[in-house]
mmCIF file of N, CA, C and O in Angstrom:
data_model
loop_
_atom_site.group_PDB
_atom_site.id
_atom_site.type_symbol
_atom_site.label_atom_id
_atom_site.label_comp_id
_atom_site.label_asym_id
_atom_site.label_seq_id
_atom_site.Cartn_x
_atom_site.Cartn_y
_atom_site.Cartn_z
ATOM 1 N N MET A 1 73.153 122.367 121.189
ATOM 2 C CA MET A 1 73.968 120.867 120.961
ATOM 3 C C MET A 1 73.978 119.765 120.392
ATOM 4 O O MET A 1 75.060 119.199 119.914
ATOM 5 N N PHE A 2 73.273 119.133 120.175
ATOM 6 C CA PHE A 2 73.005 117.767 119.226
ATOM 7 C C PHE A 2 73.175 118.459 117.703
ATOM 8 O O PHE A 2 74.215 117.730 117.050
ATOM 9 N N ALA A 3 73.383 119.419 117.248
ATOM 10 C CA ALA A 3 73.949 120.203 115.347
ATOM 11 C C ALA A 3 74.830 119.807 115.845
ATOM 12 O O ALA A 3 75.803 119.300 114.312
ATOM 13 N N GLN A 4 75.880 120.812 117.585
ATOM 14 C CA GLN A 4 76.992 120.666 116.730
ATOM 15 C C GLN A 4 77.775 119.860 116.979
ATOM 16 O O GLN A 4 79.166 117.967 116.497
ATOM 17 N N ILE A 5 76.902 118.336 117.313
ATOM 18 C CA ILE A 5 77.788 116.819 117.580
ATOM 19 C C ILE A 5 77.144 115.969 116.546
ATOM 20 O O ILE A 5 78.044 115.298 115.943
ATOM 21 N N PHE A 6 75.983 116.384 115.136
ATOM 22 C CA PHE A 6 75.787 115.518 114.260
ATOM 23 C C PHE A 6 77.019 116.109 113.267
ATOM 24 O O PHE A 6 77.363 115.967 112.709
ATOM 25 N N LEU A 7 77.182 117.493 114.083
ATOM 26 C CA LEU A 7 77.978 118.715 112.757
ATOM 27 C C LEU A 7 79.726 117.847 113.038
ATOM 28 O O LEU A 7 80.379 117.348 112.173
ATOM 29 N N GLY A 8 79.871 116.913 114.537
ATOM 30 C CA GLY A 8 81.439 116.601 113.518
ATOM 31 C C GLY A 8 81.668 115.679 113.723
ATOM 32 O O GLY A 8 82.171 114.911 113.527
ATOM 33 N N LEU A 9 80.075 114.627 114.085
ATOM 34 C CA LEU A 9 80.424 113.554 113.121
ATOM 35 C C LEU A 9 80.832 113.243 112.143
ATOM 36 O O LEU A 9 81.420 112.540 111.060
ATOM 37 N N ALA A 10 79.762 114.101 110.911
ATOM 38 C CA ALA A 10 79.542 114.877 109.916
ATOM 39 C C ALA A 10 81.175 114.470 109.313
ATOM 40 O O ALA A 10 81.597 114.101 108.457
ATOM 41 N N LEU A 11 82.225 115.874 109.520
ATOM 42 C CA LEU A 11 83.596 116.201 109.711
ATOM 43 C C LEU A 11 84.522 114.808 110.155
ATOM 44 O O LEU A 11 85.618 114.915 108.862
ATOM 45 N N ILE A 12 83.538 113.957 110.702
ATOM 46 C CA ILE A 12 84.579 112.924 111.208
ATOM 47 C C ILE A 12 84.454 111.981 110.230
ATOM 48 O O ILE A 12 85.584 111.165 109.383
ATOM 49 N N ILE A 13 82.759 111.284 109.846
ATOM 50 C CA ILE A 13 82.622 111.471 108.500
ATOM 51 C C ILE A 13 83.359 111.396 107.300
ATOM 52 O O ILE A 13 84.642 110.934 106.391
ATOM 53 N N VAL A 14 84.245 112.480 106.713
ATOM 54 C CA VAL A 14 84.477 113.332 106.065
ATOM 55 C C VAL A 14 86.097 113.545 105.653
ATOM 56 O O VAL A 14 86.191 113.159 104.963
ATOM 57 N N GLY A 15 86.017 113.260 107.314
ATOM 58 C CA GLY A 15 87.604 113.496 107.141
ATOM 59 C C GLY A 15 88.134 111.468 106.817
ATOM 60 O O GLY A 15 89.307 111.300 107.028
ATOM 61 N N VAL A 16 87.268 110.408 107.401
ATOM 62 C CA VAL A 16 87.552 109.069 107.020
ATOM 63 C C VAL A 16 87.416 108.886 105.444
ATOM 64 O O VAL A 16 88.393 108.111 104.588
ATOM 65 N N CYS A 17 86.657 109.589 105.138
ATOM 66 C CA CYS A 17 86.502 109.029 103.084
ATOM 67 C C CYS A 17 87.896 109.774 102.759
ATOM 68 O O CYS A 17 88.701 109.299 101.744
ATOM 69 N N HIS A 18 87.746 111.160 103.374
ATOM 70 C CA HIS A 18 89.425 111.959 102.487
ATOM 71 C C HIS A 18 90.202 110.036 102.873
ATOM 72 O O HIS A 18 91.670 110.705 101.929
ATOM 73 N N LEU A 19 91.185 109.513 103.883
ATOM 74 C CA LEU A 19 91.639 109.798 104.938
ATOM 75 C C LEU A 19 91.435 108.373 103.869
ATOM 76 O O LEU A 19 92.876 107.467 103.209
ATOM 77 N N LEU A 20 90.855 107.165 103.701
ATOM 78 C CA LEU A 20 91.490 105.848 102.620
ATOM 79 C C LEU A 20 90.513 106.309 101.104
ATOM 80 O O LEU A 20 90.265 105.277 100.549
ATOM 81 N N ASN A 21 90.806 107.829 100.914
ATOM 82 C CA ASN A 21 91.188 108.002 99.670
ATOM 83 C C ASN A 21 89.456 107.912 98.573
ATOM 84 O O ASN A 21 89.662 107.230 97.488
ATOM 85 N N LYS A 22 87.954 107.884 99.538
ATOM 86 C CA LYS A 22 87.320 108.102 98.588
ATOM 87 C C LYS A 22 86.958 109.667 97.968
ATOM 88 O O LYS A 22 87.090 110.567 99.138
ATOM 89 N N ARG A 23 86.399 109.800 96.775
ATOM 90 C CA ARG A 23 86.487 111.345 96.858
ATOM 91 C C ARG A 23 84.632 111.846 96.534
ATOM 92 O O ARG A 23 84.424 112.101 95.583
ATOM 93 N N LEU A 24 83.955 111.205 97.523
ATOM 94 C CA LEU A 24 82.991 111.802 97.420
ATOM 95 C C LEU A 24 82.560 113.294 98.457
ATOM 96 O O LEU A 24 81.573 113.403 98.280
ATOM 97 N N PHE A 25 83.019 114.115 98.960
ATOM 98 C CA PHE A 25 82.995 115.170 99.371
ATOM 99 C C PHE A 25 83.890 115.696 98.334
ATOM 100 O O PHE A 25 84.494 116.948 98.805
ATOM 101 N N LEU A 26 84.368 114.991 97.306
ATOM 102 C CA LEU A 26 85.515 116.273 96.746
ATOM 103 C C LEU A 26 85.576 117.288 95.251
ATOM 104 O O LEU A 26 84.204 116.569 95.152
ATOM 105 N N HIS A 27 85.327 118.702 95.001
ATOM 106 C CA HIS A 27 84.873 118.919 93.936
ATOM 107 C C HIS A 27 85.115 118.615 92.611
ATOM 108 O O HIS A 27 86.767 117.761 93.078
ATOM 109 N N LYS A 28 84.573 118.739 91.980
ATOM 110 C CA LYS A 28 84.959 117.600 90.169
ATOM 111 C C LYS A 28 86.418 118.196 89.488
ATOM 112 O O LYS A 28 86.614 117.784 89.124
ATOM 113 N N ASN A 29 86.783 118.881 89.428
ATOM 114 C CA ASN A 29 87.628 120.174 89.139
ATOM 115 C C ASN A 29 88.694 120.092 90.805
ATOM 116 O O ASN A 29 89.689 120.769 90.158
ATOM 117 N N ILE A 30 88.802 119.193 91.260
ATOM 118 C CA ILE A 30 89.815 119.102 92.617
ATOM 119 C C ILE A 30 91.381 118.956 91.274
ATOM 120 O O ILE A 30 92.049 119.457 91.991
ATOM 121 N N GLU A 31 91.121 117.948 90.487
ATOM 122 C CA GLU A 31 92.187 117.786 89.660
ATOM 123 C C GLU A 31 93.282 118.872 89.096
ATOM 124 O O GLU A 31 93.893 118.531 89.019
ATOM 125 N N SER A 32 92.129 120.016 88.885
ATOM 126 C CA SER A 32 92.700 121.241 87.710
ATOM 127 C C SER A 32 93.332 122.254 89.678
ATOM 128 O O SER A 32 94.477 122.695 88.651
ATOM 129 N N TYR A 33 93.694 121.969 90.157
ATOM 130 C CA TYR A 33 94.048 122.434 91.505
ATOM 131 C C TYR A 33 95.245 121.501 92.267
ATOM 132 O O TYR A 33 96.238 123.141 92.330
ATOM 133 N N VAL A 34 95.152 120.476 92.092
ATOM 134 C CA VAL A 34 95.202 119.537 91.897
ATOM 135 C C VAL A 34 96.691 119.016 91.735
ATOM 136 O O VAL A 34 95.496 118.214 91.347
ATOM 137 N N SER A 35 97.810 118.850 92.467
ATOM 138 C CA SER A 35 98.851 117.832 91.273
ATOM 139 C C SER A 35 98.868 116.371 92.075
ATOM 140 O O SER A 35 98.341 115.706 91.251
ATOM 141 N N ASP A 36 98.303 116.237 93.457
ATOM 142 C CA ASP A 36 98.589 114.546 93.706
ATOM 143 C C ASP A 36 97.107 114.306 94.510
ATOM 144 O O ASP A 36 97.261 115.401 95.753
ATOM 145 N N VAL A 37 96.257 113.574 93.717
ATOM 146 C CA VAL A 37 95.393 113.797 94.345
ATOM 147 C C VAL A 37 95.039 113.113 95.883
ATOM 148 O O VAL A 37 94.026 113.191 97.370
ATOM 149 N N ARG A 38 95.697 111.957 95.901
ATOM 150 C CA ARG A 38 95.965 111.790 97.229
ATOM 151 C C ARG A 38 96.890 111.313 98.429
ATOM 152 O O ARG A 38 96.028 111.471 98.978
ATOM 153 N N SER A 39 97.764 112.393 97.291
ATOM 154 C CA SER A 39 98.321 112.961 98.528
ATOM 155 C C SER A 39 97.253 114.406 99.999
ATOM 156 O O SER A 39 97.710 114.141 100.986
ATOM 157 N N PHE A 40 96.646 114.806 98.727
ATOM 158 C CA PHE A 40 95.538 116.153 98.937
ATOM 159 C C PHE A 40 94.841 115.660 100.379
ATOM 160 O O PHE A 40 94.825 116.325 101.652
ATOM 161 N N GLN A 41 94.499 114.317 99.915
ATOM 162 C CA GLN A 41 92.770 114.082 100.297
ATOM 163 C C GLN A 41 93.742 113.527 101.882
ATOM 164 O O GLN A 41 93.336 113.673 102.981
ATOM 165 N N LYS A 42 94.706 112.254 102.137
ATOM 166 C CA LYS A 42 95.779 112.468 102.967
ATOM 167 C C LYS A 42 95.938 113.686 103.813
ATOM 168 O O LYS A 42 95.682 113.231 105.042
ATOM 169 N N GLY A 43 96.415 114.698 103.470
ATOM 170 C CA GLY A 43 96.456 115.985 104.359
ATOM 171 C C GLY A 43 95.437 116.588 104.564
ATOM 172 O O GLY A 43 95.458 117.093 105.494
ATOM 173 N N ALA A 44 94.657 115.849 104.287
ATOM 174 C CA ALA A 44 92.975 116.925 104.229
ATOM 175 C C ALA A 44 92.169 115.725 105.959
ATOM 176 O O ALA A 44 91.102 117.110 106.002
ATOM 177 N N ALA A 45 93.073 114.991 106.027
ATOM 178 C CA ALA A 45 92.138 114.782 106.837
ATOM 179 C C ALA A 45 92.246 114.376 108.587
ATOM 180 O O ALA A 45 90.923 114.827 108.789
ATOM 181 N N LEU A 46 92.946 115.309 108.706
ATOM 182 C CA LEU A 46 93.659 115.471 109.836
ATOM 183 C C LEU A 46 92.674 117.018 110.872
ATOM 184 O O LEU A 46 92.388 116.604 111.125
ATOM 185 N N PRO A 47 92.793 117.848 109.622
ATOM 186 C CA PRO A 47 91.803 118.859 110.436
ATOM 187 C C PRO A 47 90.511 118.659 109.805
ATOM 188 O O PRO A 47 90.029 119.491 110.939
ATOM 189 N N TYR A 48 90.310 117.322 109.112
ATOM 190 C CA TYR A 48 88.674 117.322 109.453
ATOM 191 C C TYR A 48 88.258 116.383 110.799
ATOM 192 O O TYR A 48 87.211 116.337 111.050
ATOM 193 N N PHE A 49 89.691 115.797 111.274
ATOM 194 C CA PHE A 49 89.450 115.684 111.915
ATOM 195 C C PHE A 49 89.338 115.832 113.334
ATOM 196 O O PHE A 49 88.432 115.818 114.089
ATOM 197 N N LEU A 50 90.260 116.773 113.875
ATOM 198 C CA LEU A 50 89.932 118.145 114.401
ATOM 199 C C LEU A 50 89.267 118.543 114.883
ATOM 200 O O LEU A 50 88.655 118.359 115.921
ATOM 201 N N LEU A 51 88.352 119.551 114.091
ATOM 202 C CA LEU A 51 87.669 119.950 113.658
ATOM 203 C C LEU A 51 85.807 119.167 114.651
ATOM 204 O O LEU A 51 85.813 119.937 115.032
ATOM 205 N N GLY A 52 85.619 117.584 113.723
ATOM 206 C CA GLY A 52 85.133 117.157 114.392
ATOM 207 C C GLY A 52 84.738 116.599 115.457
ATOM 208 O O GLY A 52 83.777 117.155 116.035
ATOM 209 N N ILE A 53 85.746 116.873 116.791
ATOM 210 C CA ILE A 53 86.319 116.365 117.846
ATOM 211 C C ILE A 53 86.190 117.682 118.419
ATOM 212 O O ILE A 53 85.408 117.872 119.818
ATOM 213 N N LEU A 54 86.446 118.934 117.923
ATOM 214 C CA LEU A 54 86.758 120.566 118.830
ATOM 215 C C LEU A 54 84.701 120.281 118.142
ATOM 216 O O LEU A 54 84.249 120.797 119.862
ATOM 217 N N PHE A 55 84.298 120.062 117.498
ATOM 218 C CA PHE A 55 82.765 120.429 117.503
ATOM 219 C C PHE A 55 81.732 119.415 118.349
ATOM 220 O O PHE A 55 81.132 120.492 119.341
ATOM 221 N N MET A 56 82.339 118.121 118.923
ATOM 222 C CA MET A 56 81.802 117.143 119.237
ATOM 223 C C MET A 56 81.566 117.861 120.841
ATOM 224 O O MET A 56 81.360 117.507 121.995
ATOM 225 N N VAL A 57 83.403 118.412 120.852
ATOM 226 C CA VAL A 57 83.344 118.393 122.705
ATOM 227 C C VAL A 57 83.299 119.723 123.153
ATOM 228 O O VAL A 57 82.557 120.101 124.068
ATOM 229 N N MET A 58 82.961 120.704 122.511
ATOM 230 C CA MET A 58 82.396 121.905 122.964
ATOM 231 C C MET A 58 80.676 122.573 122.102
ATOM 232 O O MET A 58 80.629 122.658 123.350
ATOM 233 N N GLY A 59 80.081 121.197 121.816
ATOM 234 C CA GLY A 59 79.407 120.858 121.937
ATOM 235 C C GLY A 59 78.469 120.231 123.745
ATOM 236 O O GLY A 59 77.734 120.972 123.859
ATOM 237 N N ILE A 60 79.315 119.511 124.103
ATOM 238 C CA ILE A 60 79.262 118.513 124.877
ATOM 239 C C ILE A 60 79.325 119.889 126.661
ATOM 240 O O ILE A 60 78.582 120.181 127.380
ATOM 241 N N VAL A 61 80.452 120.553 126.621
ATOM 242 C CA VAL A 61 80.424 121.811 127.430
ATOM 243 C C VAL A 61 79.696 122.846 126.641
ATOM 244 O O VAL A 61 79.250 123.328 128.297
ATOM 245 N N GLU A 62 78.907 123.271 126.242
ATOM 246 C CA GLU A 62 77.094 124.309 126.208
ATOM 247 C C GLU A 62 76.755 123.243 126.780
ATOM 248 O O GLU A 62 75.693 124.185 127.152
ATOM 249 N N LYS A 63 76.402 122.802 126.259
ATOM 250 C CA LYS A 63 75.205 121.656 127.325
ATOM 251 C C LYS A 63 75.202 121.774 128.590
ATOM 252 O O LYS A 63 74.430 121.761 129.480
ATOM 253 N N LYS A 64 77.070 121.419 129.064
ATOM 254 C CA LYS A 64 76.968 121.385 130.340
ATOM 255 C C LYS A 64 76.611 123.009 131.225
ATOM 256 O O LYS A 64 77.205 122.504 132.598
ATOM 257 N N ALA A 65 77.196 123.577 130.646
ATOM 258 C CA ALA A 65 77.648 125.245 130.725
ATOM 259 C C ALA A 65 78.454 125.393 131.828
ATOM 260 O O ALA A 65 78.370 125.996 132.961
ATOM 261 N N ILE A 66 79.506 124.587 131.310
ATOM 262 C CA ILE A 66 80.156 124.967 131.944
ATOM 263 C C ILE A 66 81.984 126.803 132.051
ATOM 264 O O ILE A 66 81.568 126.925 133.155
ATOM 265 N N LEU A 67 81.468 127.137 130.342
ATOM 266 C CA LEU A 67 82.262 128.255 131.022
ATOM 267 C C LEU A 67 81.580 129.666 130.582
ATOM 268 O O LEU A 67 80.131 128.908 130.250
ATOM 269 N N GLU A 68 81.884 130.328 130.269
ATOM 270 C CA GLU A 68 80.605 131.828 130.252
ATOM 271 C C GLU A 68 80.509 132.114 129.206
ATOM 272 O O GLU A 68 81.808 131.707 128.372
ATOM 273 N N THR A 69 80.289 132.153 128.289
ATOM 274 C CA THR A 69 80.195 132.598 126.782
ATOM 275 C C THR A 69 80.889 133.065 125.655
ATOM 276 O O THR A 69 81.226 132.945 125.458
ATOM 277 N N LEU A 70 81.145 134.118 126.777
ATOM 278 C CA LEU A 70 82.551 135.197 126.152
ATOM 279 C C LEU A 70 83.898 134.008 126.183
ATOM 280 O O LEU A 70 84.099 133.737 125.320
ATOM 281 N N THR A 71 84.394 133.679 127.339
ATOM 282 C CA THR A 71 84.699 132.324 127.428
ATOM 283 C C THR A 71 85.155 131.198 125.704
ATOM 284 O O THR A 71 86.118 130.557 126.128
ATOM 285 N N PHE A 72 83.689 130.259 126.352
ATOM 286 C CA PHE A 72 83.586 129.530 125.075
ATOM 287 C C PHE A 72 83.902 130.173 124.192
ATOM 288 O O PHE A 72 84.124 129.500 123.166
ATOM 289 N N VAL A 73 83.370 131.352 123.577
ATOM 290 C CA VAL A 73 83.768 131.866 122.434
ATOM 291 C C VAL A 73 85.349 132.360 122.198
ATOM 292 O O VAL A 73 85.404 131.320 120.871
ATOM 293 N N MET A 74 85.880 132.661 122.370
ATOM 294 C CA MET A 74 87.066 132.819 122.674
ATOM 295 C C MET A 74 87.609 131.209 122.539
ATOM 296 O O MET A 74 88.644 131.088 121.645
ATOM 297 N N VAL A 75 87.313 130.606 123.539
ATOM 298 C CA VAL A 75 88.244 129.288 123.458
ATOM 299 C C VAL A 75 88.101 128.056 121.949
ATOM 300 O O VAL A 75 88.884 128.611 121.676
ATOM 301 N N TYR A 76 86.247 129.143 121.225
ATOM 302 C CA TYR A 76 86.211 127.971 120.394
ATOM 303 C C TYR A 76 86.632 128.161 119.249
ATOM 304 O O TYR A 76 87.595 127.726 117.978
ATOM 305 N N ILE A 77 86.879 129.574 119.430
ATOM 306 C CA ILE A 77 87.681 130.082 118.320
ATOM 307 C C ILE A 77 89.668 129.920 118.206
ATOM 308 O O ILE A 77 90.216 129.813 116.759
ATOM 309 N N ILE A 78 89.642 129.527 119.183
ATOM 310 C CA ILE A 78 91.308 129.683 119.191
ATOM 311 C C ILE A 78 91.557 127.755 119.199
ATOM 312 O O ILE A 78 92.595 128.151 118.909
ATOM 313 N N LEU A 79 90.579 127.256 119.217
ATOM 314 C CA LEU A 79 90.860 126.103 119.687
ATOM 315 C C LEU A 79 90.767 125.716 117.710
ATOM 316 O O LEU A 79 91.406 124.770 117.124
ATOM 317 N N ALA A 80 90.122 126.276 116.736
ATOM 318 C CA ALA A 80 89.594 126.174 115.638
ATOM 319 C C ALA A 80 90.257 126.631 114.852
ATOM 320 O O ALA A 80 91.125 126.282 113.555
ATOM 321 N N ILE A 81 91.698 127.272 115.207
ATOM 322 C CA ILE A 81 92.819 127.937 114.549
ATOM 323 C C ILE A 81 93.477 127.024 113.743
ATOM 324 O O ILE A 81 94.412 127.351 112.879
ATOM 325 N N VAL A 82 93.959 126.515 115.112
ATOM 326 C CA VAL A 82 95.297 124.883 114.264
ATOM 327 C C VAL A 82 94.624 124.097 113.534
ATOM 328 O O VAL A 82 94.689 124.472 111.835
ATOM 329 N N PRO A 83 92.721 123.644 113.353
ATOM 330 C CA PRO A 83 92.309 123.060 112.018
ATOM 331 C C PRO A 83 92.806 124.300 111.322
ATOM 332 O O PRO A 83 93.422 123.216 109.274
ATOM 333 N N LEU A 84 92.204 124.945 110.972
ATOM 334 C CA LEU A 84 92.147 125.475 109.877
ATOM 335 C C LEU A 84 93.775 126.043 109.401
ATOM 336 O O LEU A 84 93.198 126.352 107.474
ATOM 337 N N THR A 85 94.149 126.086 110.143
ATOM 338 C CA THR A 85 95.247 126.676 109.688
ATOM 339 C C THR A 85 96.455 125.455 109.310
ATOM 340 O O THR A 85 96.948 125.196 107.821
ATOM 341 N N ILE A 86 96.071 124.447 109.242
ATOM 342 C CA ILE A 86 95.916 123.010 108.982
ATOM 343 C C ILE A 86 96.170 122.430 107.553
ATOM 344 O O ILE A 86 97.121 122.917 106.189
ATOM 345 N N ALA A 87 94.404 123.501 107.010
ATOM 346 C CA ALA A 87 94.240 122.893 106.067
ATOM 347 C C ALA A 87 94.427 124.315 104.954
ATOM 348 O O ALA A 87 94.502 123.492 103.984
ATOM 349 N N LEU A 88 94.902 125.142 105.240
ATOM 350 C CA LEU A 88 95.368 126.349 104.370
ATOM 351 C C LEU A 88 96.725 126.062 104.599
ATOM 352 O O LEU A 88 96.740 126.042 102.613
ATOM 353 N N VAL A 89 97.531 125.526 105.191
ATOM 354 C CA VAL A 89 98.557 125.196 104.568
ATOM 355 C C VAL A 89 98.695 124.041 103.252
ATOM 356 O O VAL A 89 99.326 123.463 102.810
ATOM 357 N N ASN A 90 98.062 123.259 103.971
ATOM 358 C CA ASN A 90 97.943 121.466 102.698
ATOM 359 C C ASN A 90 96.899 121.541 101.907
ATOM 360 O O ASN A 90 97.802 121.988 100.927
ATOM 361 N N ASN A 91 96.440 122.939 101.493
ATOM 362 C CA ASN A 91 96.471 123.518 100.373
ATOM 363 C C ASN A 91 96.922 124.629 99.570
ATOM 364 O O ASN A 91 97.403 123.859 98.406
ATOM 365 N N LYS A 92 97.812 125.235 100.019
ATOM 366 C CA LYS A 92 98.794 125.847 99.698
ATOM 367 C C LYS A 92 99.929 125.068 99.252
ATOM 368 O O LYS A 92 100.651 124.623 97.948
ATOM 369 N N LYS A 93 100.572 123.797 99.791
ATOM 370 C CA LYS A 93 101.732 123.083 99.612
ATOM 371 C C LYS A 93 101.154 122.143 98.650
ATOM 372 O O LYS A 93 101.924 121.524 97.489
ATOM 373 N N HIS A 94 100.011 121.716 98.426
ATOM 374 C CA HIS A 94 99.484 121.078 97.526
ATOM 375 C C HIS A 94 98.616 121.464 95.908
ATOM 376 O O HIS A 94 98.663 121.293 94.602
ATOM 377 N N GLY A 95 98.462 123.245 96.474
ATOM 378 C CA GLY A 95 98.037 123.545 94.976
ATOM 379 C C GLY A 95 98.224 125.177 94.808
ATOM 380 O O GLY A 95 97.895 125.729 94.034
ATOM 381 N N GLY A 96 99.456 125.091 95.688
ATOM 382 C CA GLY A 96 99.955 126.818 95.271
ATOM 383 C C GLY A 96 98.619 127.944 95.500
ATOM 384 O O GLY A 96 99.517 129.200 96.275
ATOM 385 N N LYS A 97 97.903 127.174 96.791
ATOM 386 C CA LYS A 97 97.025 128.676 96.781
ATOM 387 C C LYS A 97 95.918 128.648 98.324
ATOM 388 O O LYS A 97 95.689 126.977 98.415
ATOM 389 N N TYR A 98 95.801 129.274 98.684
ATOM 390 C CA TYR A 98 95.542 128.688 100.388
ATOM 391 C C TYR A 98 94.100 128.865 100.210
ATOM 392 O O TYR A 98 93.615 128.054 100.699
ATOM 393 N N TRP A 99 93.457 129.158 99.219
ATOM 394 C CA TRP A 99 92.053 128.851 98.719
ATOM 395 C C TRP A 99 91.539 128.530 97.568
ATOM 396 O O TRP A 99 91.903 129.099 96.350
ATOM 397 N N PHE A 100 90.883 127.732 97.352
ATOM 398 C CA PHE A 100 90.291 126.478 96.085
ATOM 399 C C PHE A 100 88.988 127.387 96.095
ATOM 400 O O PHE A 100 87.962 127.366 96.657
ATOM 401 N N ARG A 101 89.155 127.274 94.619
ATOM 402 C CA ARG A 101 87.520 128.653 93.620
ATOM 403 C C ARG A 101 86.570 126.980 93.552
ATOM 404 O O ARG A 101 86.570 125.720 93.106
#
């Protein structure tokens, strides 16, 4: 539970850094993949916020044992699809590829 909450906080911090145009968590070669880094970072902030909130909430749900294991895993996967899709669309929009290497 605590690992999920700390991971959620870390992802929210990464989202804030992207929103404030800090390049702490960007790869050195990001300019070779992306034409407009500022616009890319602005689009990357939302998926990090959503994943951070999801990890924190699901950590609390796991601690409270509200859901059965299979239901918990399925809800986790279904809810994680949305921010991951947003991140992939942002990569495709700004870099032309879904995955950067």
